[in-house]
Amino acid sequence: MTIEILTVLPELLTSPFEHSIMKRAQERGHLNIKLHQLRKWAINKHGQVDDYQYGGGAGMVIMCEPLANAIDELQQEGKFDEIIFVTPDGKTFDQKDANTLSLKNRILLICGHYKGIDQRIRDIYVTQEISIGDYVLSGGELAAAVIVDAVGRLIPGVLNDETSALTDSFQDNLLAPPVYSRPANFRDLEVPPVLLTGDPKKVDVWRQEQALQRTKQRRPDILKKD
Ligand code: ADE
């Protein structure tokens, strides 16, 4: 899968993908991340990509031309399966969206800044608008990093048995159960005895119960989801 990111701050997006699972996904050829500096398509030699908004008001808007020219040029190599604008007024991203996106071939994430991007780019090019939560970040880059990480780890072949996504929180509309490691007794707190029985069926039943209980207590809203 190829994920391309259009941004005025590509520097913000290098480190998050250079470690751990994202690093391995790229090394093994499952994930190709391409960062594009939007200023490459600036309207003048000063690197301008934004301008004041019509109607007045504080905050700059990323202009149509740089974005349209960038997308058109990138699509000469082939169409994107999705062109996603990362924005606080988009649909709130969840595990189901991550699963769906992980099956695409090539997607583009557009990071906004300031007051956002000209509405006409959203009308003409954008196929999905995604928010990572009900709070406002300084720009779309950190949100894009979250989306790439959540999607990238789900690409078939990226995770092995040890890191399998099947037992992740949210994967089956349940939070993950509690986990324990050595020692069996820590400050008088014992590991639940069932985990020491060596009986995988009993352990599975316990984990399922714990996941359900935790979800009922903490996130009853996700139990109702399809
Ligand atoms: N850009 C700024 N805030 C954002 C958010 N919460 N989600 C996605 N993009 C954003």
Short mmCIF file of C-alpha atoms and ligand atoms in Angstrom, two decimals:
data_model
loop_
_atom_site.label_atom_id
_atom_site.label_comp_id
_atom_site.label_asym_id
_atom_site.label_seq_id
_atom_site.Cartn_x
_atom_site.Cartn_y
_atom_site.Cartn_z
CA MET A 1 0.00 0.00 0.00
CA THR A 2 1.19 3.52 -0.75
CA ILE A 3 0.21 6.42 1.51
CA GLU A 4 1.14 9.86 0.22
CA ILE A 5 0.93 12.97 2.37
CA LEU A 6 0.67 16.53 1.12
CA THR A 7 1.89 19.00 3.75
CA VAL A 8 3.75 22.25 4.35
CA LEU A 9 5.59 20.54 7.23
CA PRO A 10 6.95 17.18 6.01
CA GLU A 11 9.65 17.44 8.73
CA LEU A 12 6.94 16.78 11.32
CA LEU A 13 6.21 13.45 9.70
CA THR A 14 9.57 11.75 9.41
CA SER A 15 10.27 10.40 12.88
CA PRO A 16 6.87 8.76 13.54
CA PHE A 17 7.44 6.30 10.70
CA GLU A 18 11.10 5.50 11.37
CA HIS A 19 10.56 3.16 14.30
CA SER A 20 8.96 -0.07 15.38
CA ILE A 21 6.11 -1.49 13.31
CA MET A 22 5.95 1.37 10.78
CA LYS A 23 9.66 0.97 10.10
CA ARG A 24 9.30 -2.78 9.61
CA ALA A 25 6.22 -2.36 7.39
CA GLN A 26 8.26 -0.17 5.04
CA GLU A 27 11.38 -2.35 5.16
CA ARG A 28 9.32 -5.41 4.27
CA GLY A 29 7.70 -3.57 1.37
CA HIS A 30 4.14 -3.61 2.73
CA LEU A 31 3.94 0.15 3.17
CA ASN A 32 5.36 2.96 1.07
CA ILE A 33 5.05 6.41 2.63
CA LYS A 34 5.70 9.41 0.39
CA LEU A 35 5.84 12.91 1.84
CA HIS A 36 5.22 15.82 -0.54
CA GLN A 37 6.10 19.40 0.34
CA LEU A 38 3.13 21.47 -0.86
CA ARG A 39 5.39 24.48 -1.41
CA LYS A 40 6.77 22.66 -4.45
CA TRP A 41 3.52 23.78 -6.09
CA ALA A 42 3.58 27.32 -4.62
CA ILE A 43 2.07 30.14 -6.70
CA ASN A 44 5.25 32.26 -6.62
CA LYS A 45 8.95 32.17 -5.86
CA HIS A 46 8.29 33.10 -2.23
CA GLY A 47 6.73 29.68 -1.70
CA GLN A 48 3.26 31.09 -1.13
CA VAL A 49 0.50 28.49 -0.77
CA ASP A 50 -2.01 30.40 1.37
CA ASP A 51 -3.93 33.66 1.26
CA TYR A 52 -6.50 35.74 3.15
CA GLN A 53 -10.05 34.47 3.15
CA TYR A 54 -12.78 36.17 1.15
CA GLY A 55 -15.30 37.88 3.40
CA GLY A 56 -12.63 38.82 5.92
CA GLY A 57 -11.73 37.22 9.20
CA ALA A 58 -8.60 36.02 10.91
CA GLY A 59 -6.56 33.15 9.52
CA MET A 60 -5.18 32.16 6.17
CA VAL A 61 -6.59 29.58 3.79
CA ILE A 62 -4.55 27.16 1.68
CA MET A 63 -5.26 28.14 -1.90
CA CYS A 64 -6.78 26.09 -4.71
CA GLU A 65 -3.93 26.25 -7.22
CA PRO A 66 -1.10 24.67 -5.21
CA LEU A 67 -3.36 21.86 -4.04
CA ALA A 68 -4.99 21.22 -7.42
CA ASN A 69 -1.65 21.30 -9.24
CA ALA A 70 -0.10 18.95 -6.69
CA ILE A 71 -2.95 16.45 -6.85
CA ASP A 72 -3.12 16.58 -10.66
CA GLU A 73 0.61 15.95 -10.94
CA LEU A 74 0.57 13.12 -8.40
CA GLN A 75 -2.37 11.53 -10.19
CA GLN A 76 -0.46 11.41 -13.46
CA GLU A 77 1.11 8.28 -11.97
CA GLY A 78 -2.37 6.84 -11.46
CA LYS A 79 -5.54 7.75 -9.58
CA PHE A 80 -5.67 7.68 -5.79
CA ASP A 81 -8.22 5.28 -4.31
CA GLU A 82 -9.08 7.93 -1.72
CA ILE A 83 -8.14 11.58 -1.32
CA ILE A 84 -8.56 12.34 2.36
CA PHE A 85 -8.62 15.78 3.93
CA VAL A 86 -7.58 15.57 7.57
CA THR A 87 -9.69 18.11 9.44
CA PRO A 88 -11.45 18.58 12.80
CA ASP A 89 -14.81 18.85 11.01
CA GLY A 90 -14.45 15.43 9.35
CA LYS A 91 -15.89 12.09 10.38
CA THR A 92 -14.37 10.83 13.62
CA PHE A 93 -11.83 8.13 12.74
CA ASP A 94 -12.37 4.69 14.26
CA GLN A 95 -11.00 1.16 13.97
CA LYS A 96 -13.51 0.26 11.27
CA ASP A 97 -12.25 3.14 9.10
CA ALA A 98 -8.68 1.96 9.72
CA ASN A 99 -9.61 -1.57 8.61
CA THR A 100 -11.29 -0.29 5.44
CA LEU A 101 -8.41 2.00 4.50
CA SER A 102 -5.83 -0.75 5.09
CA LEU A 103 -7.26 -2.62 2.09
CA LYS A 104 -6.72 0.27 -0.37
CA ASN A 105 -3.81 0.47 -2.77
CA ARG A 106 -2.92 4.12 -2.83
CA ILE A 107 -4.30 6.99 -0.79
CA LEU A 108 -3.50 10.67 -0.37
CA LEU A 109 -3.78 12.54 2.92
CA ILE A 110 -3.99 16.34 2.73
CA CYS A 111 -2.91 18.19 5.87
CA GLY A 112 -4.58 21.52 6.50
CA HIS A 113 -3.15 24.47 8.39
CA TYR A 114 -4.38 27.85 9.54
CA LYS A 115 -8.09 28.10 8.68
CA GLY A 116 -8.06 25.05 6.42
CA ILE A 117 -8.16 24.63 2.65
CA ASP A 118 -10.29 26.32 -0.01
CA GLN A 119 -13.72 24.65 -0.05
CA ARG A 120 -13.51 24.04 -3.81
CA ILE A 121 -10.69 21.53 -3.35
CA ARG A 122 -12.94 19.67 -0.93
CA ASP A 123 -15.77 19.81 -3.47
CA ILE A 124 -13.71 18.70 -6.47
CA TYR A 125 -11.07 16.28 -5.20
CA VAL A 126 -11.64 15.14 -1.65
CA THR A 127 -13.39 11.77 -1.24
CA GLN A 128 -13.30 11.55 2.58
CA GLU A 129 -12.80 13.97 5.45
CA ILE A 130 -11.41 12.53 8.66
CA SER A 131 -10.99 13.96 12.17
CA ILE A 132 -9.05 12.08 14.83
CA GLY A 133 -11.11 13.55 17.68
CA ASP A 134 -13.04 16.50 19.03
CA TYR A 135 -10.13 18.83 19.64
CA VAL A 136 -8.19 21.15 17.39
CA LEU A 137 -4.53 20.54 16.55
CA SER A 138 -2.24 23.19 15.08
CA GLY A 139 -2.21 21.36 11.78
CA GLY A 140 -3.19 18.07 10.17
CA GLU A 141 0.26 16.43 10.36
CA LEU A 142 -0.07 14.76 13.75
CA ALA A 143 -3.55 13.57 12.81
CA ALA A 144 -2.14 12.17 9.54
CA ALA A 145 0.56 10.35 11.53
CA VAL A 146 -2.13 8.76 13.71
CA ILE A 147 -4.08 7.61 10.66
CA VAL A 148 -0.99 6.18 8.91
CA ASP A 149 0.00 4.26 12.04
CA ALA A 150 -3.49 2.87 12.68
CA VAL A 151 -3.89 1.87 9.01
CA GLY A 152 -0.32 0.74 8.36
CA ARG A 153 -0.26 -1.88 11.11
CA LEU A 154 -3.40 -3.48 9.65
CA ILE A 155 -1.99 -4.00 6.15
CA PRO A 156 -1.94 -7.77 5.58
CA GLY A 157 1.51 -9.14 6.45
CA VAL A 158 2.65 -6.27 8.67
CA LEU A 159 1.86 -7.80 12.05
CA ASN A 160 3.04 -11.22 13.12
CA ASP A 161 1.39 -13.55 15.66
CA GLU A 162 2.92 -11.71 18.57
CA THR A 163 1.59 -8.32 17.55
CA SER A 164 -1.60 -9.58 15.91
CA ALA A 165 -4.33 -6.98 15.51
CA LEU A 166 -7.00 -9.59 16.19
CA THR A 167 -6.65 -9.05 19.94
CA ASP A 168 -6.52 -5.25 19.79
CA SER A 169 -9.02 -3.09 21.60
CA PHE A 170 -11.95 -2.14 19.30
CA GLN A 171 -11.25 -4.90 16.78
CA ASP A 172 -14.43 -6.75 17.81
CA ASN A 173 -16.17 -3.77 19.43
CA LEU A 174 -14.58 -4.72 22.74
CA LEU A 175 -11.77 -3.14 24.73
CA ALA A 176 -8.79 -5.40 25.33
CA PRO A 177 -8.70 -7.37 28.61
CA PRO A 178 -6.06 -6.62 31.29
CA VAL A 179 -2.62 -8.18 30.77
CA TYR A 180 0.03 -9.29 33.26
CA SER A 181 3.70 -10.24 33.14
CA ARG A 182 6.26 -11.35 35.74
CA PRO A 183 6.39 -11.31 38.75
CA ALA A 184 3.27 -13.28 39.75
CA ASN A 185 3.08 -11.23 42.94
CA PHE A 186 3.88 -7.51 42.89
CA ARG A 187 3.36 -5.51 46.09
CA ASP A 188 0.84 -8.10 47.27
CA LEU A 189 -1.12 -7.87 44.04
CA GLU A 190 -1.48 -11.34 42.53
CA VAL A 191 -1.83 -12.23 38.86
CA PRO A 192 -5.35 -13.71 38.38
CA PRO A 193 -4.85 -17.47 39.07
CA VAL A 194 -6.59 -18.54 35.86
CA LEU A 195 -3.68 -17.08 33.86
CA LEU A 196 -1.30 -19.47 35.66
CA THR A 197 -3.35 -22.61 34.95
CA GLY A 198 -1.85 -23.22 31.53
CA ASP A 199 -5.36 -24.02 30.25
CA PRO A 200 -5.84 -21.98 27.05
CA LYS A 201 -9.64 -22.50 26.97
CA LYS A 202 -10.08 -21.20 30.51
CA VAL A 203 -7.77 -18.27 29.74
CA ASP A 204 -9.80 -17.43 26.62
CA VAL A 205 -13.07 -17.47 28.53
CA TRP A 206 -11.60 -15.26 31.26
CA ARG A 207 -10.21 -12.78 28.73
CA GLN A 208 -13.53 -12.59 26.92
CA GLU A 209 -15.37 -11.93 30.21
CA GLN A 210 -12.87 -9.30 31.27
CA ALA A 211 -13.06 -7.57 27.88
CA LEU A 212 -16.83 -7.46 28.09
CA GLN A 213 -16.82 -6.20 31.67
CA ARG A 214 -14.25 -3.50 30.90
CA THR A 215 -16.18 -2.37 27.84
CA LYS A 216 -19.48 -2.21 29.78
CA GLN A 217 -17.83 -0.12 32.46
CA ARG A 218 -15.75 2.20 30.31
CA ARG A 219 -17.26 2.33 26.84
CA PRO A 220 -20.86 1.05 26.80
CA ASP A 221 -21.34 3.14 23.63
CA ILE A 222 -19.12 0.84 21.51
CA LEU A 223 -21.02 -2.31 22.56
CA LYS A 224 -24.03 -1.01 20.68
CA LYS A 225 -22.10 -0.49 17.43
CA ASP A 226 -22.59 -2.97 14.57
N1 ADE B 1 -6.45 19.19 12.20
C1 ADE B 1 -6.56 19.93 13.31
N2 ADE B 1 -7.20 19.27 14.27
C2 ADE B 1 -7.53 18.05 13.76
C3 ADE B 1 -8.21 16.91 14.25
N3 ADE B 1 -8.72 16.87 15.49
N4 ADE B 1 -8.35 15.86 13.44
C4 ADE B 1 -7.87 15.90 12.19
N5 ADE B 1 -7.22 16.95 11.67
C5 ADE B 1 -7.04 18.01 12.44
#
